[in-house]
Coordinates of C-alpha atoms and ligand atoms in Angstrom, one line a residue:
X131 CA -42.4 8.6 -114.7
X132 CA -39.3 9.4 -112.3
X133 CA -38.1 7.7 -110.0
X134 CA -39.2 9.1 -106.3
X135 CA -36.1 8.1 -103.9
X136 CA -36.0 7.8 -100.4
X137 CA -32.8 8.1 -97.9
X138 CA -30.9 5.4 -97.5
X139 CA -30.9 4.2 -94.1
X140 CA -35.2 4.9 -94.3
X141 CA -36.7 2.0 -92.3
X142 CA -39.2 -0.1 -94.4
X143 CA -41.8 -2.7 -92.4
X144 CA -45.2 -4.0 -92.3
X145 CA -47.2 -4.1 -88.9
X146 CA -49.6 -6.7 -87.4
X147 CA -50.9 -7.1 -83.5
X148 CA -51.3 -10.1 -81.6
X149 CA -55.1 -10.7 -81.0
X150 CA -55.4 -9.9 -85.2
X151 CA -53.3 -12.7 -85.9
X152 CA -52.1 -14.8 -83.1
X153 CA -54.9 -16.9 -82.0
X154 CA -54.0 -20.0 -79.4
X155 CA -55.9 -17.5 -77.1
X156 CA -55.7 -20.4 -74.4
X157 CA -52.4 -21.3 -75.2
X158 CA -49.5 -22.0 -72.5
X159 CA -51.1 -20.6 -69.9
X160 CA -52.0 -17.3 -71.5
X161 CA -55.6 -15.5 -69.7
X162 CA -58.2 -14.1 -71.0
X163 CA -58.5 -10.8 -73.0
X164 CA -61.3 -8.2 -73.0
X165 CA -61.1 -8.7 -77.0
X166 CA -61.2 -12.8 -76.0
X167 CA -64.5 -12.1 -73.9
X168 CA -66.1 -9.3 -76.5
X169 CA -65.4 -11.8 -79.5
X170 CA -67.5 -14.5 -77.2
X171 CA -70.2 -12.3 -76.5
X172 CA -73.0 -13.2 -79.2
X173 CA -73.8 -9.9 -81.2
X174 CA -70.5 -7.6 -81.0
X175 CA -68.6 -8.6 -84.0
X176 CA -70.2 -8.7 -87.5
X177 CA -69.7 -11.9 -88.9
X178 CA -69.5 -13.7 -85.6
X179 CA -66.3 -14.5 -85.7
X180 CA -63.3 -14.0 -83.1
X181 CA -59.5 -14.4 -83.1
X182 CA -59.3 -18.0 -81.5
X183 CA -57.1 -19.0 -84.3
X184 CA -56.9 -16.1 -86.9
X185 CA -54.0 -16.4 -88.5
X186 CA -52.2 -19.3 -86.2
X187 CA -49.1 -17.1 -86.2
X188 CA -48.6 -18.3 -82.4
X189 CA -47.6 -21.9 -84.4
X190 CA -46.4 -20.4 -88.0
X191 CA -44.4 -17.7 -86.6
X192 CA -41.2 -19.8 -88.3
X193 CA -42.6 -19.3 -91.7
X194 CA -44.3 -15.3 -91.4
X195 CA -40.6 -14.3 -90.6
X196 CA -39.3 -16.2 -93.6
X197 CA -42.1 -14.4 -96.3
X198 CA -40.9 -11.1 -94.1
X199 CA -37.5 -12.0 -95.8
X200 CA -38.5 -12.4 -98.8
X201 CA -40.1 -9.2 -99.2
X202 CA -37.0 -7.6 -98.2
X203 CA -38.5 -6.0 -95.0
X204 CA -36.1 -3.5 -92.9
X205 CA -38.0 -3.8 -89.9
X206 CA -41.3 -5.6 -88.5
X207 CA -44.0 -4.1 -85.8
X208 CA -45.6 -6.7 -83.9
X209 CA -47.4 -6.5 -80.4
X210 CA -47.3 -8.6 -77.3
X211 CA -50.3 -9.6 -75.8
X212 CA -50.2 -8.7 -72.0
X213 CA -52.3 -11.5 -71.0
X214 CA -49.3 -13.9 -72.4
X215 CA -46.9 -12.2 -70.0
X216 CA -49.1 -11.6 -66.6
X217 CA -52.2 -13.9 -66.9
X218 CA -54.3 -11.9 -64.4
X219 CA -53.2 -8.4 -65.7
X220 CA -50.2 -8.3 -62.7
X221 CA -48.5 -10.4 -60.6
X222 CA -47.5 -14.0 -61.7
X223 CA -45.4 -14.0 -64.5
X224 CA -46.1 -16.9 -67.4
X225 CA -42.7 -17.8 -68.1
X226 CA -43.8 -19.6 -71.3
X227 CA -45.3 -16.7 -72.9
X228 CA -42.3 -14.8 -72.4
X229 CA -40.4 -17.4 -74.0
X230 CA -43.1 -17.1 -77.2
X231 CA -41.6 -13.4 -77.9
X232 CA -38.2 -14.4 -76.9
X233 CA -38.0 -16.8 -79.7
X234 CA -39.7 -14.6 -82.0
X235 CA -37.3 -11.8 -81.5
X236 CA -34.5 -14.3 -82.2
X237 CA -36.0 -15.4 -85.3
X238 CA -36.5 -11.5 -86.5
X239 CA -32.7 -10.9 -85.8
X240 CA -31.9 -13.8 -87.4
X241 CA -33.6 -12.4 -90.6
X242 CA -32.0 -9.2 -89.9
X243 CA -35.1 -7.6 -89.2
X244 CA -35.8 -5.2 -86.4
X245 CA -38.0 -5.8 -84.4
X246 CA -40.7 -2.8 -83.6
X247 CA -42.4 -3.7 -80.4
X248 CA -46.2 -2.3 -79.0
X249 CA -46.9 -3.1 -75.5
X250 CA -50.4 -2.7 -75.9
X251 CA -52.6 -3.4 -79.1
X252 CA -56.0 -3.4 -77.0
X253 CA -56.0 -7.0 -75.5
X254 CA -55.9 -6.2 -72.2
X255 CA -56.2 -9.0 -69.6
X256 CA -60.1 -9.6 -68.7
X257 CA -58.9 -9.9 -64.6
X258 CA -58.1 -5.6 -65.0
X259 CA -61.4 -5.4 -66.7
X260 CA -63.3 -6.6 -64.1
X261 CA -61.9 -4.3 -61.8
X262 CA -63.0 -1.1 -63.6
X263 CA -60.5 -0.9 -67.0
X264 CA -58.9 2.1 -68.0
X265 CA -61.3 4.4 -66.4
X266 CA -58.9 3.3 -63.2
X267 CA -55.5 4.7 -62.4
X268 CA -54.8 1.4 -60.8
X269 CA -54.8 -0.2 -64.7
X270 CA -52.1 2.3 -65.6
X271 CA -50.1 0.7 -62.9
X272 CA -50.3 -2.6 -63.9
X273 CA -49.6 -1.4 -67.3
X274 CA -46.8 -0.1 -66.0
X275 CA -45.6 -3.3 -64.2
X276 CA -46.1 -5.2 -67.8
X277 CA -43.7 -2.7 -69.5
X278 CA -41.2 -3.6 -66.8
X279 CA -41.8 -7.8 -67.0
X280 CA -41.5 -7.6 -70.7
X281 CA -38.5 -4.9 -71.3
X282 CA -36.8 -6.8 -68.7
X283 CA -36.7 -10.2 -70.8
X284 CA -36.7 -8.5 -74.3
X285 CA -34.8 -5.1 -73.5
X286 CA -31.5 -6.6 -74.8
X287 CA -32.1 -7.2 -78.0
X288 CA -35.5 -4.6 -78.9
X289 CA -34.5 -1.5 -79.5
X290 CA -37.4 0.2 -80.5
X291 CA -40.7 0.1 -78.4
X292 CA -43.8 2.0 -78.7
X293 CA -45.9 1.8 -75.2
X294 CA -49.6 2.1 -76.8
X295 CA -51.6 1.7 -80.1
X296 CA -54.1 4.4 -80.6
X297 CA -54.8 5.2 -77.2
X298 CA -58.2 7.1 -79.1
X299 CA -59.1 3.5 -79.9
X300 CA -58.4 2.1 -76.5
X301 CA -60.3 4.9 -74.8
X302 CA -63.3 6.6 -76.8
X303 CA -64.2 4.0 -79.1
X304 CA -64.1 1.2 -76.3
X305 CA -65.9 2.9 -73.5
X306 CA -67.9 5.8 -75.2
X307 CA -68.8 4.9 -78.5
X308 CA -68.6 1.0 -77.4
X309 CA -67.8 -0.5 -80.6
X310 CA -64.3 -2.1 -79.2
X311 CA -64.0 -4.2 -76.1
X312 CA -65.1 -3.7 -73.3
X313 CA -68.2 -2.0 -75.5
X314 CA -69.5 0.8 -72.4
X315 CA -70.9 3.9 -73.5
X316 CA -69.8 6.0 -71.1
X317 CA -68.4 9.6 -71.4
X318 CA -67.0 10.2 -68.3
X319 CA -65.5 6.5 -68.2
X320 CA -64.1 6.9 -72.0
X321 CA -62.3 10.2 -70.8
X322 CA -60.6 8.8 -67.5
X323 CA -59.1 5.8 -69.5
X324 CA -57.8 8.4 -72.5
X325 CA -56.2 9.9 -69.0
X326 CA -54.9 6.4 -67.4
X327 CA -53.8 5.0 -71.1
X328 CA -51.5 7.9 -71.2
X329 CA -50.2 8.3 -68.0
X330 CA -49.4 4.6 -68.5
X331 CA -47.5 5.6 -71.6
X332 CA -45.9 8.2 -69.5
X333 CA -44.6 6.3 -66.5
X334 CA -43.6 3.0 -68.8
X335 CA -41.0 5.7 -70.6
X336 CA -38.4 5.4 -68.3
X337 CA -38.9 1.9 -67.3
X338 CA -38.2 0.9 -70.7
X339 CA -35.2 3.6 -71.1
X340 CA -33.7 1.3 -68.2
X341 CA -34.4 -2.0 -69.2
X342 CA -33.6 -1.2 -72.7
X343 CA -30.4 1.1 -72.5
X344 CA -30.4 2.8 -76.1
X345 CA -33.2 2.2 -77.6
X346 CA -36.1 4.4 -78.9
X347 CA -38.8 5.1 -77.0
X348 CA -42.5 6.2 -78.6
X349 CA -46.4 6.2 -78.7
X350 CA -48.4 5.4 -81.8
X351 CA -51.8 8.3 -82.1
X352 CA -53.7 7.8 -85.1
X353 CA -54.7 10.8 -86.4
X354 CA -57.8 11.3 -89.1
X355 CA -58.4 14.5 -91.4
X356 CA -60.8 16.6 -90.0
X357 CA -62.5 18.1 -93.4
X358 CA -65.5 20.5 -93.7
X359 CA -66.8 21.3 -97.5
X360 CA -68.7 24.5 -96.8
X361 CA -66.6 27.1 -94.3
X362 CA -69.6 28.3 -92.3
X363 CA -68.4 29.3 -88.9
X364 CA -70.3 26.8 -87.3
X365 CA -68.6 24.1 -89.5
X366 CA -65.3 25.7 -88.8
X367 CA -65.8 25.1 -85.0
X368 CA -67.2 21.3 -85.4
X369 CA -64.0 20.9 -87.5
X370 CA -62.0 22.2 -85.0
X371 CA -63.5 20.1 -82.1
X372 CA -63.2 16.9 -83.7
X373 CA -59.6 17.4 -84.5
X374 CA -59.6 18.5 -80.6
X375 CA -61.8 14.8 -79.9
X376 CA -59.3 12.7 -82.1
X377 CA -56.5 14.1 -82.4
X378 CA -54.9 17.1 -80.6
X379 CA -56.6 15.5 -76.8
X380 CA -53.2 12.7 -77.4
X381 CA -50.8 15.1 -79.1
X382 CA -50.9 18.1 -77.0
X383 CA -50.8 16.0 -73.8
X384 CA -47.8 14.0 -74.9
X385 CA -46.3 17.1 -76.5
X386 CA -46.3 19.0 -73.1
X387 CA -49.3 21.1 -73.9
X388 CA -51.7 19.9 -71.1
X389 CA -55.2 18.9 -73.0
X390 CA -56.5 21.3 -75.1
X391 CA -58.4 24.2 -73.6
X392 CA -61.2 24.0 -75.5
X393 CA -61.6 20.5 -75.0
X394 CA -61.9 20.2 -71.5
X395 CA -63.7 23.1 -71.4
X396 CA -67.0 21.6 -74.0
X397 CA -66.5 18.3 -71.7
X398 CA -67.4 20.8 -68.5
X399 CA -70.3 22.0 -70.3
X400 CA -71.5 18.6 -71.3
X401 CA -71.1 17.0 -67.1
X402 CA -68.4 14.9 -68.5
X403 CA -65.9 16.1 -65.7
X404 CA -66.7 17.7 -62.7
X405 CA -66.7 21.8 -62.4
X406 CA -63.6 22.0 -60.2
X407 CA -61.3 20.1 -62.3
X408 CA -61.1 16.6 -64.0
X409 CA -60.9 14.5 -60.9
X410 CA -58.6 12.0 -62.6
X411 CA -56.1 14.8 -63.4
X412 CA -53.2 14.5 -59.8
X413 CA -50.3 16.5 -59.6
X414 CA -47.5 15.8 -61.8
X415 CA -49.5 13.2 -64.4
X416 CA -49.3 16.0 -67.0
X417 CA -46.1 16.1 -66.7
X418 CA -45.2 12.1 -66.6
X419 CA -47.5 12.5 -69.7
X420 CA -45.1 14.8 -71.2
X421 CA -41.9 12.0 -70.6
X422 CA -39.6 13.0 -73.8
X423 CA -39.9 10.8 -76.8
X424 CA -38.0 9.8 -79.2
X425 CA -40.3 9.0 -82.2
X426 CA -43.6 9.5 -82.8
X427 CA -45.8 6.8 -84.4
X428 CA -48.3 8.1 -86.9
X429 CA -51.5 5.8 -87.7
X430 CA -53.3 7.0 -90.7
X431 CA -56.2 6.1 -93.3
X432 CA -58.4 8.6 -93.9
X433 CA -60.6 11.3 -93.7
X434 CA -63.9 12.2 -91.8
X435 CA -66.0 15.1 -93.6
X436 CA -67.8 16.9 -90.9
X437 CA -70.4 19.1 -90.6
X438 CA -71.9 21.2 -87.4
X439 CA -74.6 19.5 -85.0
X440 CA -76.6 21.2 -82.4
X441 CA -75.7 18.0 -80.3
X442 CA -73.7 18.6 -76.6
X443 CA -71.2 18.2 -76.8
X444 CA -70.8 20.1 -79.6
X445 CA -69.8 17.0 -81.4
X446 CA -69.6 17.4 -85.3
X447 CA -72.1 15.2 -87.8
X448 CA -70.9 13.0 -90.4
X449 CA -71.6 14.9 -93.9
X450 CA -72.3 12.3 -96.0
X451 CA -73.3 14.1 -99.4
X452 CA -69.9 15.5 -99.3
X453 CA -67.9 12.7 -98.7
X454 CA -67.7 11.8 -102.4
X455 CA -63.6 10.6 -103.2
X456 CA -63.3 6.6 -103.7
X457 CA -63.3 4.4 -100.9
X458 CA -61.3 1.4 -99.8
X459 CA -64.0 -2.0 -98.7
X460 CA -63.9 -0.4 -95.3
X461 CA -65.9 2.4 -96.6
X462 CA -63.0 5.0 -95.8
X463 CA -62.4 7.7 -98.1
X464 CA -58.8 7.4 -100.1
X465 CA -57.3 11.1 -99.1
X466 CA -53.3 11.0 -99.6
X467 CA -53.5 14.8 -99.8
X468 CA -54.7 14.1 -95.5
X469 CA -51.0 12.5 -95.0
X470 CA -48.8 14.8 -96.3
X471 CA -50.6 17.7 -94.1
X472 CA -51.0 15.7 -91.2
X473 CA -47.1 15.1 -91.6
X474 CA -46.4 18.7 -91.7
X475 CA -48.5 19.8 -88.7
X476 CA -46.8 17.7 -87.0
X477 CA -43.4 19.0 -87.8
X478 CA -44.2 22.2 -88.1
X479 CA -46.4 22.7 -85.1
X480 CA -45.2 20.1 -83.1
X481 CA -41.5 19.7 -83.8
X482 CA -41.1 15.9 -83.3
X483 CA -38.1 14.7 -83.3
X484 CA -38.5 11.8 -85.4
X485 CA -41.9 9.9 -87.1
X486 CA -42.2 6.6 -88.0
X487 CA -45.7 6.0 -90.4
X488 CA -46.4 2.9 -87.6
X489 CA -49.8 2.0 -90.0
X490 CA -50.9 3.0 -93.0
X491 CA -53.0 0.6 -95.3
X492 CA -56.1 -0.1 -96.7
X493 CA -58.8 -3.0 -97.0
X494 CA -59.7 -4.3 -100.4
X495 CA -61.4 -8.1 -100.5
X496 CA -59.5 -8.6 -103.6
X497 CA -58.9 -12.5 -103.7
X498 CA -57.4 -15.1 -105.8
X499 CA -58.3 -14.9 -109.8
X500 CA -58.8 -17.3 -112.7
X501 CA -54.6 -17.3 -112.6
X502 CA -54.4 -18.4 -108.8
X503 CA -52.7 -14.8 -108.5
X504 CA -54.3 -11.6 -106.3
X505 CA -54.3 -8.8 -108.6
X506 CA -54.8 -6.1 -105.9
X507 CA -54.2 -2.9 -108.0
X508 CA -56.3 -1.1 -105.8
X509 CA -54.2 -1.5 -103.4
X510 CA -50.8 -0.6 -104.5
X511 CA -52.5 2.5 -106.0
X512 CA -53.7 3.7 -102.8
X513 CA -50.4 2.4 -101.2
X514 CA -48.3 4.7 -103.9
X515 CA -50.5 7.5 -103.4
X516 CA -49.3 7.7 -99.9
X517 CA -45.5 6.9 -100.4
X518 CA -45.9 9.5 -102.3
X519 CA -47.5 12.2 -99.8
X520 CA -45.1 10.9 -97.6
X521 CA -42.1 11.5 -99.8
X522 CA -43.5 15.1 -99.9
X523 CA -43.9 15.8 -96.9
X524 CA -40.2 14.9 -96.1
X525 CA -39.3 17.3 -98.7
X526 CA -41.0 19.3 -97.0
X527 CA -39.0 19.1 -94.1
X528 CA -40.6 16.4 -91.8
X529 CA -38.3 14.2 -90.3
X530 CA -39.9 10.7 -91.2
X531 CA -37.6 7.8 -90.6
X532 CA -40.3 4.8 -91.6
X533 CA -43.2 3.3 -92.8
X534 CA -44.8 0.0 -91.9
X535 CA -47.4 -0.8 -94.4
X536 CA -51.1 -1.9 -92.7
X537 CA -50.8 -5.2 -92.6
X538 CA -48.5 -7.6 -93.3
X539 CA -51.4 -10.4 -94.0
X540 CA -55.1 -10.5 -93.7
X541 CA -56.3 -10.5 -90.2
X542 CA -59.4 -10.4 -87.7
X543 CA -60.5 -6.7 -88.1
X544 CA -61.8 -6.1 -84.7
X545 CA -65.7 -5.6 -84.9
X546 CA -65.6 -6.3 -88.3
X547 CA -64.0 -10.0 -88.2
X548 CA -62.7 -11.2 -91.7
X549 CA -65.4 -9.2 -93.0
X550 CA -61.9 -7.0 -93.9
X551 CA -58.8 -7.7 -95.9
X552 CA -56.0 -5.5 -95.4
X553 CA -52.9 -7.9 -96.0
X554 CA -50.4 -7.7 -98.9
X555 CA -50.5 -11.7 -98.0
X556 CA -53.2 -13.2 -98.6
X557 CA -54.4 -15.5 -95.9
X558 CA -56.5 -18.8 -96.8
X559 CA -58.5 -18.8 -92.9
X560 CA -59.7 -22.9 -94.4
X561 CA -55.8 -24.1 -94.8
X562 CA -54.1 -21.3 -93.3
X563 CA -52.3 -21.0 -96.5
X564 CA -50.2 -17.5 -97.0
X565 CA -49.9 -16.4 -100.7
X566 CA -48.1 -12.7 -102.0
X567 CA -50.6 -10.4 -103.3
X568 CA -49.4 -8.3 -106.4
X569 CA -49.1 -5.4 -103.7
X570 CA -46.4 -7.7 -101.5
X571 CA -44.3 -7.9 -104.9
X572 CA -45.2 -4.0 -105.9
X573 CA -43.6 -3.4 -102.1
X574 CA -40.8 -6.0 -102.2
X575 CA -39.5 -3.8 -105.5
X576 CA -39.9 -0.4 -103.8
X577 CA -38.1 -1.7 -100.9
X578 CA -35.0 -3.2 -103.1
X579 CA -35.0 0.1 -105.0
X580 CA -35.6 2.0 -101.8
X581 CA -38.0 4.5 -103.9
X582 CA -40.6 4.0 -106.1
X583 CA -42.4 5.6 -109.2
Ligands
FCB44 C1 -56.1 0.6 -86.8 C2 -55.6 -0.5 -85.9 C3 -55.2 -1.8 -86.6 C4 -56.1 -2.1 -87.8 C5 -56.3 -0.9 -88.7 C6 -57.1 -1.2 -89.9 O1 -57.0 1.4 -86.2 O2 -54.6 -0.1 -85.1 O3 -55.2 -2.8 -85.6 O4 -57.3 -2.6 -87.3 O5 -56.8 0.2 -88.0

């Protein structure tokens, strides 16, 4: 086999977020998070678990950064949890939780690894909740107010921030398909909050720009394969509109391209905004949407095959019978072939000036063996498969910079609790105990020969 380089100064990291592997949810005065309050409620998450202590990293911070190290990692994208920093979502300041990411930022430079920060990984404070959420404008002002608190204390030594997480997460799947906290099903709510999440994004740009002169400002969009087997024109169109639902409603409006046409034209149809105009569209968010950015973070596992559905909105049905490639534990189809297009789009299309792979992973329960060892193959074959789409896609032309692997250790999957094991470090939840997987030492050589085969 040859070796597959990549360019030398190419930025390699793992990523994590705080509510999957902080736990001390009470801790130091922090408040209470919508994921804090949906873990609680009996019912939501599948094994009944939540992330009160998940990983403990909020105590064995100390020794994460020093297995970090011994991979070899470049770089290292964490998140902050807002309720840490402003309890009740604005207003007073909890000095102590500040101090928590001070101190972990020390400890990263200390390594010599750079720290990737995300303002928001989805545990927003329970006090914004229960005023309405996203689906109020007033939440992306608060947000806004965060991005200040934190980039104030942190904005002299991180240098690379990334206001949001999948806002599609934060937005459709939280309040219209109500498997993430706050769990609504509500169309109209789901579509103000995509609004208000990245407006927030928008106004925290320069904010950080101030507070953080020189660094590199971004927003992380997963992104997901839209794939039809049969070309019928009705498939064509439910193709179309899910890439419109998932993926090109973020893009476009961070690109400058207002949302898509189409888009807001099937939610009129469907009630979902009122016939005059979307009512939580003012003057000049489009354009604070639009705030130049100097990366964009790409989130990406896999593919959804689609196939047309009478349903209004016109929203696409899952084909089933022709999703038939392998699948990672999480039941997600392994489609490499889905990174290296989505990579091009985006250069092509969109002309981004720079991409960072911010996650890209995969779930396999894989666990100790007779030898003590985790012999994770799985994993480092789905992992090489999309180094290599990657590296591809670069030839291609696209101006990727990074990749942080999905995750750095087993975590608290959302809905799906420990039910999921995406870390190249295993994670003992009885004893807390971290152990490298075969894919941490697989990575740990790519990363020393910066390429792979
Ligand atoms: C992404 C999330 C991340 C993790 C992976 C598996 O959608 O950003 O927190 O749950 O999926």
């Amino acid at each position: 086999m040859t070796s597959k380089p990549f360019p030398q100064d190419f930025v390699w990291g793992t990523a994590t977020s705080s509510y999957q592997i902080e736990g001390a949810w009470q801790a130091d005065g922090k408040g209470e998070s919508i994921w804090d309050r949906f873990a609680h409620t009996p019912g939501k998450i599948m094994d009944q678990s939540s992330g009160d202590v998940a990983c403990d990293h909020y105590q064995r911070w100390p020794q994460d950064i020093a297995l970090m190290k011994e991979l070899g990692l470049h770089a290292y994208r964490f998140s902050i949890a807002w309720p840490r920093i402003l309890p009740q979502g604005s207003g007073a300041v909890n000095q102590a939780g500040i101090g928590f990411y001070s101190r972990l930022v020390d400890g990263l430079l200390e390594a010599g690894i750079v720290p990737f920060v995300t303002l928001y990984h989805w545990d927003m404070p329970q006090a914004l909740q229960d005023k309405g959420g996203w689906p109020q404008r007033s939440t992306a002002e608060a947000f806004v107010e965060y991005a200040d608190v934190i980039s104030r204390a942190l904005g002299d030594r991180v240098k690379h921030w990334i206001t949001h997480n999948e806002p599609w997460c934060a937005s459709f799947l939280s309040y219209q398909i109500g498997e993430h906290a706050p769990g609504l099903h509500d169309w109209p709510a789901a579509l103000a909050a995509s609004h208000h999440l990245l407006l927030s994004h928008g106004w925290a740009v320069p904010v950080l720009r101030r507070n953080s002169p020189g660094a590199e400002v971004g927003i992380t969009l997963n992104f997901t394969a839209s794939e039809i087997a049969t070309p019928t024109p009705e498939n064509v169109v439910a193709a179309r509109v899910y890439d419109g639902y998932f993926n090109r409603w973020f893009l476009d409006a961070v690109c400058g391209r207002h949302y898509p046409a189409d888009m807001m034209e099937g939610y009129r149809q469907a009630g979902f905004v009122p016939a005059g105009g979307a009512g939580f569209i003012q003057d000049g968010d489009m354009a604070a949407i639009a705030a130049p950015i100097d990366f964009l973070g790409v989130n990406y596992y896999t593919r959804f095959m689609l196939k047309a559905d009478g349903n209004n909105p016109p929203m696409p049905a899952d084909d089933a019978e022709h999703a038939t490639l392998p699948r990672t534990d999480m039941g997600w189809e392994i489609f490499p072939q889905g990174l290296y297009e989505l990579l091009c789009r985006l250069h092509f299309e969109y002309k981004l000036p720079k991409l960072y792979i911010t996650e890209n992973g995969a779930s396999f329960a894989d666990g100790p063996g007779a030898d003590g060892q985790v012999h994770d193959t799985r994993r480092i074959d789905y992992l090489r498969a999309h180094f290599d789409a990657a590296h591809r896609a670069m030839k291609a032309g696209a101006p990727l910079a990074g990749y942080f692997v999905w995750s750095l250790m087993d975590n608290f999957e959302w809905a799906r609790g420990y039910t999921e094991r995406f870390g190249i470090v295993w994670v003992d939840y009885e004893t807390q105990e971290r152990m490298l997987k075969d894919s941490a030492l697989w990575y740990k050589g790519v990363i020393a020969a910066n390429a792979f085969e």
